[in-house]
Short mmCIF file of C-alpha atoms in Angstrom, two decimals:
data_model
loop_
_atom_site.label_atom_id
_atom_site.label_comp_id
_atom_site.label_asym_id
_atom_site.label_seq_id
_atom_site.Cartn_x
_atom_site.Cartn_y
_atom_site.Cartn_z
CA UNK L 1 -6.31 -160.80 154.32
CA UNK L 2 -4.68 -163.61 153.03
CA UNK L 3 -2.89 -162.63 149.57
CA UNK L 4 -1.50 -164.82 146.71
CA UNK L 5 1.71 -162.76 146.55
CA UNK L 6 4.12 -165.15 148.18
CA UNK L 7 6.55 -162.59 149.85
CA UNK L 8 5.77 -160.40 152.73
CA UNK L 9 8.62 -159.04 154.81
CA UNK L 10 8.45 -156.62 157.91
CA UNK L 11 10.58 -153.52 158.01
CA UNK L 12 10.86 -149.97 159.32
CA UNK L 13 10.47 -147.11 156.95
CA UNK L 14 13.64 -145.12 156.56
CA UNK L 15 12.71 -142.41 153.89
CA UNK L 16 9.60 -141.21 152.20
CA UNK L 17 10.05 -139.18 149.08
CA UNK L 18 6.73 -137.72 147.43
CA UNK L 19 6.29 -136.57 143.74
CA UNK L 20 3.00 -135.37 142.41
CA UNK L 21 1.90 -138.72 141.39
CA UNK L 22 4.56 -141.46 142.55
CA UNK L 23 6.27 -141.72 145.93
CA UNK L 24 9.45 -143.55 146.77
CA UNK L 25 9.37 -145.39 150.11
CA UNK L 26 12.70 -147.18 151.63
CA UNK L 27 12.26 -149.86 154.11
CA UNK L 28 14.93 -151.52 156.44
CA UNK L 29 14.07 -155.14 156.53
CA UNK L 30 17.03 -155.93 158.76
CA UNK L 31 20.43 -157.74 158.03
CA UNK L 32 21.74 -154.44 156.34
CA UNK L 33 19.08 -154.65 153.63
CA UNK L 34 17.06 -151.64 152.51
CA UNK L 35 14.18 -152.20 149.94
CA UNK L 36 13.25 -149.42 147.64
CA UNK L 37 9.43 -149.16 146.78
CA UNK L 38 7.63 -146.87 144.26
CA UNK L 39 3.88 -146.71 144.73
CA UNK L 40 1.36 -143.89 144.26
CA UNK L 41 1.25 -140.91 146.77
CA UNK L 42 -2.35 -141.93 147.42
CA UNK L 43 -1.26 -145.27 148.76
CA UNK L 44 1.34 -143.72 150.87
CA UNK L 45 -1.19 -141.22 152.41
CA UNK L 46 -3.90 -143.86 152.74
CA UNK L 47 -1.56 -146.25 154.61
CA UNK L 48 -0.12 -143.56 156.88
CA UNK L 49 3.42 -144.28 155.88
CA UNK L 50 6.05 -142.16 157.52
CA UNK L 51 9.53 -142.33 158.52
CA UNK L 52 10.24 -144.43 161.43
CA UNK L 53 6.89 -146.39 160.98
CA UNK L 54 6.60 -150.14 160.68
CA UNK L 55 5.44 -151.51 157.28
CA UNK L 56 5.81 -154.70 155.48
CA UNK L 57 6.91 -155.06 151.72
CA UNK L 58 4.78 -157.47 149.67
CA UNK L 59 6.15 -158.74 146.48
CA UNK L 60 4.51 -161.29 143.60
CA UNK L 61 6.75 -164.18 142.93
CA UNK L 62 6.51 -163.41 139.22
CA UNK L 63 8.28 -159.97 140.11
CA UNK L 64 11.22 -161.73 141.74
CA UNK L 65 14.17 -162.09 139.11
CA UNK L 66 17.43 -164.24 139.95
CA UNK L 67 20.85 -163.16 139.41
CA UNK L 68 24.10 -164.86 139.48
CA UNK H 1 26.35 -155.19 135.09
CA UNK H 2 24.74 -152.41 136.79
CA UNK H 3 20.82 -152.46 136.95
CA UNK H 4 18.14 -150.00 137.27
CA UNK H 5 16.30 -152.44 139.57
CA UNK H 6 16.80 -151.10 142.85
CA UNK H 7 16.66 -154.21 145.09
CA UNK H 8 19.14 -156.99 145.23
CA UNK H 9 19.38 -159.58 147.89
CA UNK H 10 21.85 -162.48 148.18
CA UNK H 11 20.49 -165.72 149.51
CA UNK H 12 20.70 -169.59 149.11
CA UNK H 13 18.39 -171.64 147.01
CA UNK H 14 16.44 -174.11 149.14
CA UNK H 15 14.03 -175.26 146.32
CA UNK H 16 13.68 -175.75 142.44
CA UNK H 17 10.37 -176.88 141.12
CA UNK H 18 10.16 -177.06 137.33
CA UNK H 19 6.97 -177.18 135.06
CA UNK H 20 7.09 -177.36 131.12
CA UNK H 21 7.35 -173.44 131.00
CA UNK H 22 7.43 -171.97 134.28
CA UNK H 23 9.78 -172.65 137.30
CA UNK H 24 9.30 -171.91 140.95
CA UNK H 25 12.57 -171.09 142.96
CA UNK H 26 12.74 -170.50 146.73
CA UNK H 27 15.62 -168.53 147.88
CA UNK H 28 16.72 -168.35 151.92
CA UNK H 29 17.93 -164.52 152.17
CA UNK H 30 18.57 -164.99 156.01
CA UNK H 31 16.99 -163.89 159.15
CA UNK H 32 14.32 -166.61 158.71
CA UNK H 33 13.10 -165.30 155.30
CA UNK H 34 12.61 -167.53 152.27
CA UNK H 35 11.72 -165.60 148.79
CA UNK H 36 9.61 -167.37 146.22
CA UNK H 37 10.30 -166.51 142.62
CA UNK H 38 8.60 -167.78 139.47
CA UNK H 39 10.75 -167.45 136.38
CA UNK H 40 11.05 -169.48 133.14
CA UNK H 41 12.62 -173.12 133.08
CA UNK H 42 15.04 -171.83 130.63
CA UNK H 43 16.40 -169.26 133.00
CA UNK H 44 16.78 -171.60 135.49
CA UNK H 45 18.62 -173.70 133.28
CA UNK H 46 20.64 -170.95 131.85
CA UNK H 47 21.80 -169.67 135.26
CA UNK H 48 22.35 -173.16 136.44
CA UNK H 49 20.14 -172.56 139.47
CA UNK H 50 20.20 -175.63 142.06
CA UNK H 51 19.43 -176.45 145.43
CA UNK H 52 22.07 -175.32 147.76
CA UNK H 53 23.63 -172.93 145.43
CA UNK H 54 23.99 -169.11 145.92
CA UNK H 55 21.72 -166.76 144.06
CA UNK H 56 20.52 -163.04 144.50
CA UNK H 57 17.00 -162.19 144.07
CA UNK H 58 16.51 -158.88 142.22
CA UNK H 59 13.31 -156.71 142.20
CA UNK H 60 12.42 -153.70 140.68
CA UNK H 61 10.82 -150.70 143.00
CA UNK H 62 7.64 -150.52 141.06
CA UNK H 63 7.28 -154.09 141.93
CA UNK H 64 7.45 -153.76 145.73
CA UNK H 65 3.94 -152.97 147.39
CA UNK H 66 3.56 -151.83 150.91
CA UNK H 67 1.17 -153.53 153.50
CA UNK H 68 0.18 -152.48 157.02
CA UNK E 1 -4.08 -155.91 156.19
CA UNK E 2 -4.01 -152.65 154.45
CA UNK E 3 -2.23 -152.77 151.08
CA UNK E 4 -0.81 -150.06 148.78
CA UNK E 5 -2.39 -151.80 145.64
CA UNK E 6 -4.96 -149.34 145.09
CA UNK E 7 -7.52 -151.90 143.29
CA UNK E 8 -9.41 -154.88 145.08
CA UNK E 9 -12.52 -156.14 143.65
CA UNK E 10 -14.71 -159.07 145.30
CA UNK E 11 -15.92 -161.87 143.05
CA UNK E 12 -16.53 -165.60 142.76
CA UNK E 13 -14.29 -168.20 141.48
CA UNK E 14 -15.74 -169.79 138.07
CA UNK E 15 -12.51 -171.80 136.96
CA UNK E 16 -9.24 -173.24 138.52
CA UNK E 17 -6.76 -174.75 136.05
CA UNK E 18 -3.44 -175.92 137.73
CA UNK E 19 -0.19 -176.71 136.16
CA UNK E 20 2.87 -178.02 137.86
CA UNK E 21 4.07 -174.44 138.94
CA UNK E 22 1.49 -171.88 137.46
CA UNK E 23 -2.32 -171.82 138.23
CA UNK E 24 -5.03 -170.05 136.18
CA UNK E 25 -7.98 -168.59 138.25
CA UNK E 26 -11.07 -166.89 136.69
CA UNK E 27 -13.11 -164.85 138.83
CA UNK E 28 -16.48 -163.24 138.12
CA UNK E 29 -16.54 -159.85 139.37
CA UNK E 30 -20.21 -158.99 138.28
CA UNK E 31 -21.62 -156.95 135.53
CA UNK E 32 -20.64 -159.63 132.95
CA UNK E 33 -17.02 -159.41 133.70
CA UNK E 34 -14.64 -162.41 134.31
CA UNK E 35 -11.15 -161.58 135.46
CA UNK E 36 -8.24 -163.93 134.52
CA UNK E 37 -5.49 -164.37 137.15
CA UNK E 38 -2.29 -166.25 136.97
CA UNK E 39 -0.62 -167.06 140.24
CA UNK E 40 1.45 -170.00 141.78
CA UNK E 41 -0.24 -173.40 142.55
CA UNK E 42 1.25 -172.74 145.96
CA UNK E 43 -0.90 -169.60 146.39
CA UNK E 44 -4.01 -171.33 145.02
CA UNK E 45 -3.68 -174.06 147.75
CA UNK E 46 -2.65 -171.93 150.55
CA UNK E 47 -5.56 -169.74 150.24
CA UNK E 48 -7.86 -172.64 149.38
CA UNK E 49 -9.03 -171.34 146.22
CA UNK E 50 -11.75 -173.47 144.65
CA UNK E 51 -14.75 -173.18 142.19
CA UNK E 52 -17.51 -171.28 143.71
CA UNK E 53 -15.56 -169.79 146.44
CA UNK E 54 -15.46 -166.15 147.09
CA UNK E 55 -12.21 -164.33 146.56
CA UNK E 56 -10.96 -160.66 145.58
CA UNK E 57 -8.85 -159.65 142.84
CA UNK E 58 -6.01 -157.31 143.61
CA UNK E 59 -3.99 -155.26 141.34
CA UNK E 60 -1.36 -152.50 141.56
CA UNK E 61 -2.08 -149.30 139.68
CA UNK E 62 1.03 -149.52 137.71
CA UNK E 63 -0.32 -152.73 136.33
CA UNK E 64 -3.29 -151.17 135.08
CA UNK E 65 -2.86 -149.99 131.18
CA UNK E 66 -5.41 -147.84 129.47
CA UNK E 67 -6.86 -148.45 125.87
CA UNK E 68 -9.17 -146.40 123.66
CA UNK C 1 -5.67 -155.29 117.72
CA UNK C 2 -6.00 -158.42 119.58
CA UNK C 3 -4.01 -158.64 122.86
CA UNK C 4 -2.47 -161.46 124.93
CA UNK C 5 -3.60 -159.46 128.00
CA UNK C 6 -6.74 -161.47 129.26
CA UNK C 7 -8.34 -158.44 130.95
CA UNK C 8 -10.10 -155.60 129.38
CA UNK C 9 -12.78 -153.60 131.10
CA UNK C 10 -14.60 -150.51 129.68
CA UNK C 11 -15.06 -147.49 131.81
CA UNK C 12 -15.37 -143.74 132.10
CA UNK C 13 -12.53 -141.54 133.28
CA UNK C 14 -13.25 -139.75 136.77
CA UNK C 15 -9.79 -138.17 137.55
CA UNK C 16 -6.68 -137.49 135.62
CA UNK C 17 -3.56 -136.19 137.89
CA UNK C 18 -0.55 -135.69 135.98
CA UNK C 19 2.96 -135.25 137.51
CA UNK C 20 6.16 -134.50 135.37
CA UNK C 21 6.56 -138.14 134.12
CA UNK C 22 3.97 -140.26 135.97
CA UNK C 23 0.21 -139.84 135.56
CA UNK C 24 -2.72 -141.39 137.70
CA UNK C 25 -5.99 -141.97 136.10
CA UNK C 26 -9.10 -143.04 137.96
CA UNK C 27 -11.56 -145.10 135.81
CA UNK C 28 -15.23 -145.97 136.91
CA UNK C 29 -15.85 -149.52 135.57
CA UNK C 30 -19.56 -149.55 136.90
CA UNK C 31 -21.05 -151.52 139.81
CA UNK C 32 -19.51 -148.89 142.33
CA UNK C 33 -15.97 -149.70 141.21
CA UNK C 34 -13.17 -147.19 140.45
CA UNK C 35 -9.87 -148.69 139.12
CA UNK C 36 -6.69 -146.63 139.71
CA UNK C 37 -3.91 -146.54 136.93
CA UNK C 38 -0.56 -145.21 136.99
CA UNK C 39 0.89 -144.64 133.40
CA UNK C 40 3.06 -142.07 131.79
CA UNK C 41 1.99 -138.50 131.14
CA UNK C 42 3.02 -139.32 127.55
CA UNK C 43 0.57 -142.15 127.37
CA UNK C 44 -2.32 -139.77 128.73
CA UNK C 45 -1.63 -137.37 126.15
CA UNK C 46 -1.22 -139.75 123.13
CA UNK C 47 -4.46 -141.41 124.00
CA UNK C 48 -6.29 -138.15 124.82
CA UNK C 49 -7.31 -139.29 128.11
CA UNK C 50 -9.77 -136.92 129.76
CA UNK C 51 -12.11 -136.59 132.44
CA UNK C 52 -15.55 -137.84 131.38
CA UNK C 53 -14.03 -139.66 128.39
CA UNK C 54 -14.43 -143.51 127.90
CA UNK C 55 -11.63 -145.74 128.27
CA UNK C 56 -10.69 -149.33 128.79
CA UNK C 57 -8.42 -150.86 131.72
CA UNK C 58 -6.35 -153.51 130.47
CA UNK C 59 -4.53 -155.91 132.68
CA UNK C 60 -2.43 -159.03 132.14
CA UNK C 61 -3.38 -162.27 134.30
CA UNK C 62 0.12 -162.51 135.92
CA UNK C 63 -0.57 -159.01 137.38
CA UNK C 64 -3.81 -159.97 138.97
CA UNK C 65 -3.31 -161.25 142.55
CA UNK C 66 -6.02 -162.93 144.73
CA UNK C 67 -6.84 -162.22 148.29
CA UNK C 68 -9.28 -163.83 150.70
CA UNK Z 1 -7.05 -150.10 119.69
CA UNK Z 2 -4.68 -147.59 121.03
CA UNK Z 3 -2.87 -148.73 124.33
CA UNK Z 4 -0.93 -146.84 127.12
CA UNK Z 5 1.87 -149.44 126.88
CA UNK Z 6 4.45 -147.36 125.05
CA UNK Z 7 6.40 -150.20 123.23
CA UNK Z 8 5.08 -152.21 120.50
CA UNK Z 9 7.56 -154.04 118.22
CA UNK Z 10 6.51 -156.48 115.09
CA UNK Z 11 8.33 -159.75 114.70
CA UNK Z 12 8.03 -163.28 113.57
CA UNK Z 13 7.28 -166.25 115.97
CA UNK Z 14 10.31 -168.55 116.21
CA UNK Z 15 9.12 -170.84 118.94
CA UNK Z 16 5.98 -171.84 120.89
CA UNK Z 17 6.16 -173.98 124.02
CA UNK Z 18 3.13 -174.61 125.97
CA UNK Z 19 2.72 -176.09 129.47
CA UNK Z 20 -0.67 -176.70 131.14
CA UNK Z 21 -1.23 -173.11 132.12
CA UNK Z 22 1.87 -170.90 130.91
CA UNK Z 23 3.19 -170.74 127.47
CA UNK Z 24 6.59 -169.50 126.07
CA UNK Z 25 6.75 -167.73 122.79
CA UNK Z 26 9.99 -166.40 121.19
CA UNK Z 27 9.70 -163.71 118.79
CA UNK Z 28 12.56 -162.40 116.24
CA UNK Z 29 12.22 -158.71 116.01
CA UNK Z 30 14.99 -158.35 113.57
CA UNK Z 31 18.66 -157.12 114.04
CA UNK Z 32 19.67 -160.45 115.50
CA UNK Z 33 17.28 -160.04 118.49
CA UNK Z 34 14.78 -162.61 119.75
CA UNK Z 35 12.45 -161.63 122.66
CA UNK Z 36 11.17 -164.07 125.04
CA UNK Z 37 7.52 -163.85 126.28
CA UNK Z 38 5.53 -165.74 128.88
CA UNK Z 39 1.94 -165.67 128.56
CA UNK Z 40 -1.15 -167.93 129.24
CA UNK Z 41 -1.69 -170.82 126.91
CA UNK Z 42 -5.33 -169.31 126.55
CA UNK Z 43 -3.83 -166.19 125.14
CA UNK Z 44 -1.79 -168.05 122.69
CA UNK Z 45 -4.68 -169.98 121.45
CA UNK Z 46 -6.95 -167.08 121.32
CA UNK Z 47 -4.58 -165.02 119.36
CA UNK Z 48 -3.79 -168.08 117.04
CA UNK Z 49 0.08 -167.60 117.65
CA UNK Z 50 1.91 -170.20 115.84
CA UNK Z 51 5.38 -170.60 114.50
CA UNK Z 52 6.22 -168.57 111.44
CA UNK Z 53 3.30 -166.13 112.13
CA UNK Z 54 3.69 -162.46 112.52
CA UNK Z 55 3.11 -160.85 116.10
CA UNK Z 56 4.23 -157.80 117.89
CA UNK Z 57 5.70 -157.64 121.38
CA UNK Z 58 4.07 -155.15 123.59
CA UNK Z 59 5.75 -153.92 126.79
CA UNK Z 60 4.89 -151.28 129.29
CA UNK Z 61 7.42 -148.51 130.13
CA UNK Z 62 7.37 -149.38 133.83
CA UNK Z 63 8.42 -152.90 132.96
CA UNK Z 64 11.71 -151.83 130.98
CA UNK Z 65 14.69 -151.98 133.18
CA UNK Z 66 17.90 -150.21 132.38
CA UNK Z 67 21.31 -151.82 132.60
CA UNK Z 68 25.02 -150.76 131.99
CA UNK D 1 25.99 -160.64 136.36
CA UNK D 2 23.69 -163.22 134.72
CA UNK D 3 20.13 -162.44 134.96
CA UNK D 4 17.00 -164.44 134.72
CA UNK D 5 15.41 -161.70 132.74
CA UNK D 6 15.25 -163.14 129.25
CA UNK D 7 15.52 -160.12 127.28
CA UNK D 8 18.37 -157.56 127.11
CA UNK D 9 18.82 -154.99 124.06
CA UNK D 10 21.52 -152.75 123.76
CA UNK D 11 20.82 -149.19 122.63
CA UNK D 12 21.56 -145.25 122.86
CA UNK D 13 19.74 -143.17 125.30
CA UNK D 14 17.82 -140.46 123.19
CA UNK D 15 16.05 -138.69 126.04
CA UNK D 16 16.10 -138.33 129.78
CA UNK D 17 12.98 -136.55 131.64
CA UNK D 18 12.99 -136.52 135.30
CA UNK D 19 10.39 -136.04 137.77
CA UNK D 20 10.63 -135.59 141.62
CA UNK D 21 10.36 -139.62 141.98
CA UNK D 22 10.13 -141.07 138.45
CA UNK D 23 12.04 -140.83 135.36
CA UNK D 24 11.40 -141.42 131.75
CA UNK D 25 14.27 -142.68 129.54
CA UNK D 26 13.95 -143.28 125.78
CA UNK D 27 16.30 -145.66 124.44
CA UNK D 28 16.99 -146.18 120.59
CA UNK D 29 17.80 -149.91 120.00
CA UNK D 30 18.09 -149.69 116.04
CA UNK D 31 16.04 -150.53 113.26
CA UNK D 32 13.96 -147.41 113.82
CA UNK D 33 12.88 -148.54 117.36
CA UNK D 34 12.73 -146.43 120.35
CA UNK D 35 11.87 -147.98 123.67
CA UNK D 36 10.41 -146.14 126.44
CA UNK D 37 11.44 -147.08 130.15
CA UNK D 38 9.94 -145.67 133.39
CA UNK D 39 12.46 -146.16 136.32
CA UNK D 40 13.30 -144.13 139.50
CA UNK D 41 15.27 -140.92 139.37
CA UNK D 42 17.84 -142.68 141.76
CA UNK D 43 18.37 -145.51 139.14
CA UNK D 44 19.24 -142.78 136.41
CA UNK D 45 21.63 -141.15 138.60
CA UNK D 46 23.11 -144.19 139.98
CA UNK D 47 23.72 -145.78 136.53
CA UNK D 48 24.80 -142.21 135.22
CA UNK D 49 22.36 -142.44 132.48
CA UNK D 50 22.45 -139.53 130.00
CA UNK D 51 21.54 -138.50 126.44
CA UNK D 52 23.82 -140.02 123.97
CA UNK D 53 25.22 -142.57 126.28
CA UNK D 54 25.00 -146.36 125.83
CA UNK D 55 22.48 -148.42 127.88
CA UNK D 56 20.77 -151.88 127.63
CA UNK D 57 17.13 -152.39 128.17
CA UNK D 58 16.22 -155.47 130.20
CA UNK D 59 12.88 -156.94 130.20
CA UNK D 60 11.41 -160.15 132.11
CA UNK D 61 9.59 -162.55 129.88
CA UNK D 62 6.30 -162.41 132.04
CA UNK D 63 6.12 -158.48 131.27
CA UNK D 64 6.17 -159.15 127.27
CA UNK D 65 2.76 -159.11 125.84
CA UNK D 66 1.62 -160.18 122.40
CA UNK D 67 -0.58 -158.41 120.11
CA UNK D 68 -1.96 -159.41 116.68
#
């Protein structure tokens, strides 16, 4: 699948925390950077996301802010 | 300023493309990864974003998807 | 690629309008419903989106509002 | 109310799952497509969203990605 | 129409700037605060947004960040 | 820190509700307007958000819809 979202970075899952509906997943993308994602619990289970597993983070360009 | 957005990664601006309202900024965050951002032209000018300059990309956790 | 975004609907491109940075793409998903998408011009060109072509619309669950 | 969000599709609620803060609502929009939405529990209660009820899903065009 | 988006604030349009696809609208919501919105040109024309006109800004709670 | 997000409004926290992953924070920005935010519990704790405290709400322009 090719996606319009411009940003996709591979990483390793370092934490999965599940609530009733929302889940927080933290992904180490290398270089000392850990990215935090909040998705549905359904998505975590459907993708089989688990600590130590490989996953990519995907981000639309309109969702990337800039800071100085 | 401390921000609720969980993700902030430093990088170097490699491209700035401006339309009438929207601007596309590409930021090299290291490790061979270039992140694409779409913000307003006003923001680019207000922050003084320019090719070669340093900038951070900032992303809310609800805007980070996962892919396998 | 399996994606955490919960919503994916197949359709046919009925309009592509390009600005300098942003592009608007309208996709007929059947049942009389046409979905409007705003993405980067880069994405439109990278995916080869063109009128009459097939494409899926993909939407994160946190981006789906409800109205009554 | 007329809204800038370009996409509005009528459907029937097929599932409501509530956490402490976030709620997941699944809406059948016909043609075999069920859309998943994550909103606040407050919104679900304020709108009186319940299984079997009618509701529209509303999506901004910048939140619609494309995939091929 | 009742909407799941939790935030709706009335204001007066103080600027409309149109590109080919994206438009920037600035809305004075009182108390010295002007809110900037980026929507499609189609939305601006469909709603008849014009300088001096009244309009509400609407924001989903997942799109509201906090800063200290 | 200077941010590309165009909208920042100061206020006072009037409610903090925490789930396992997501938290809802309501902020009084004056003029009778209370803004609802949904962020991660981690963000609430990291920023030390508490009822009665001062905080700013920050919103990207692409996340501001218009309604008439």
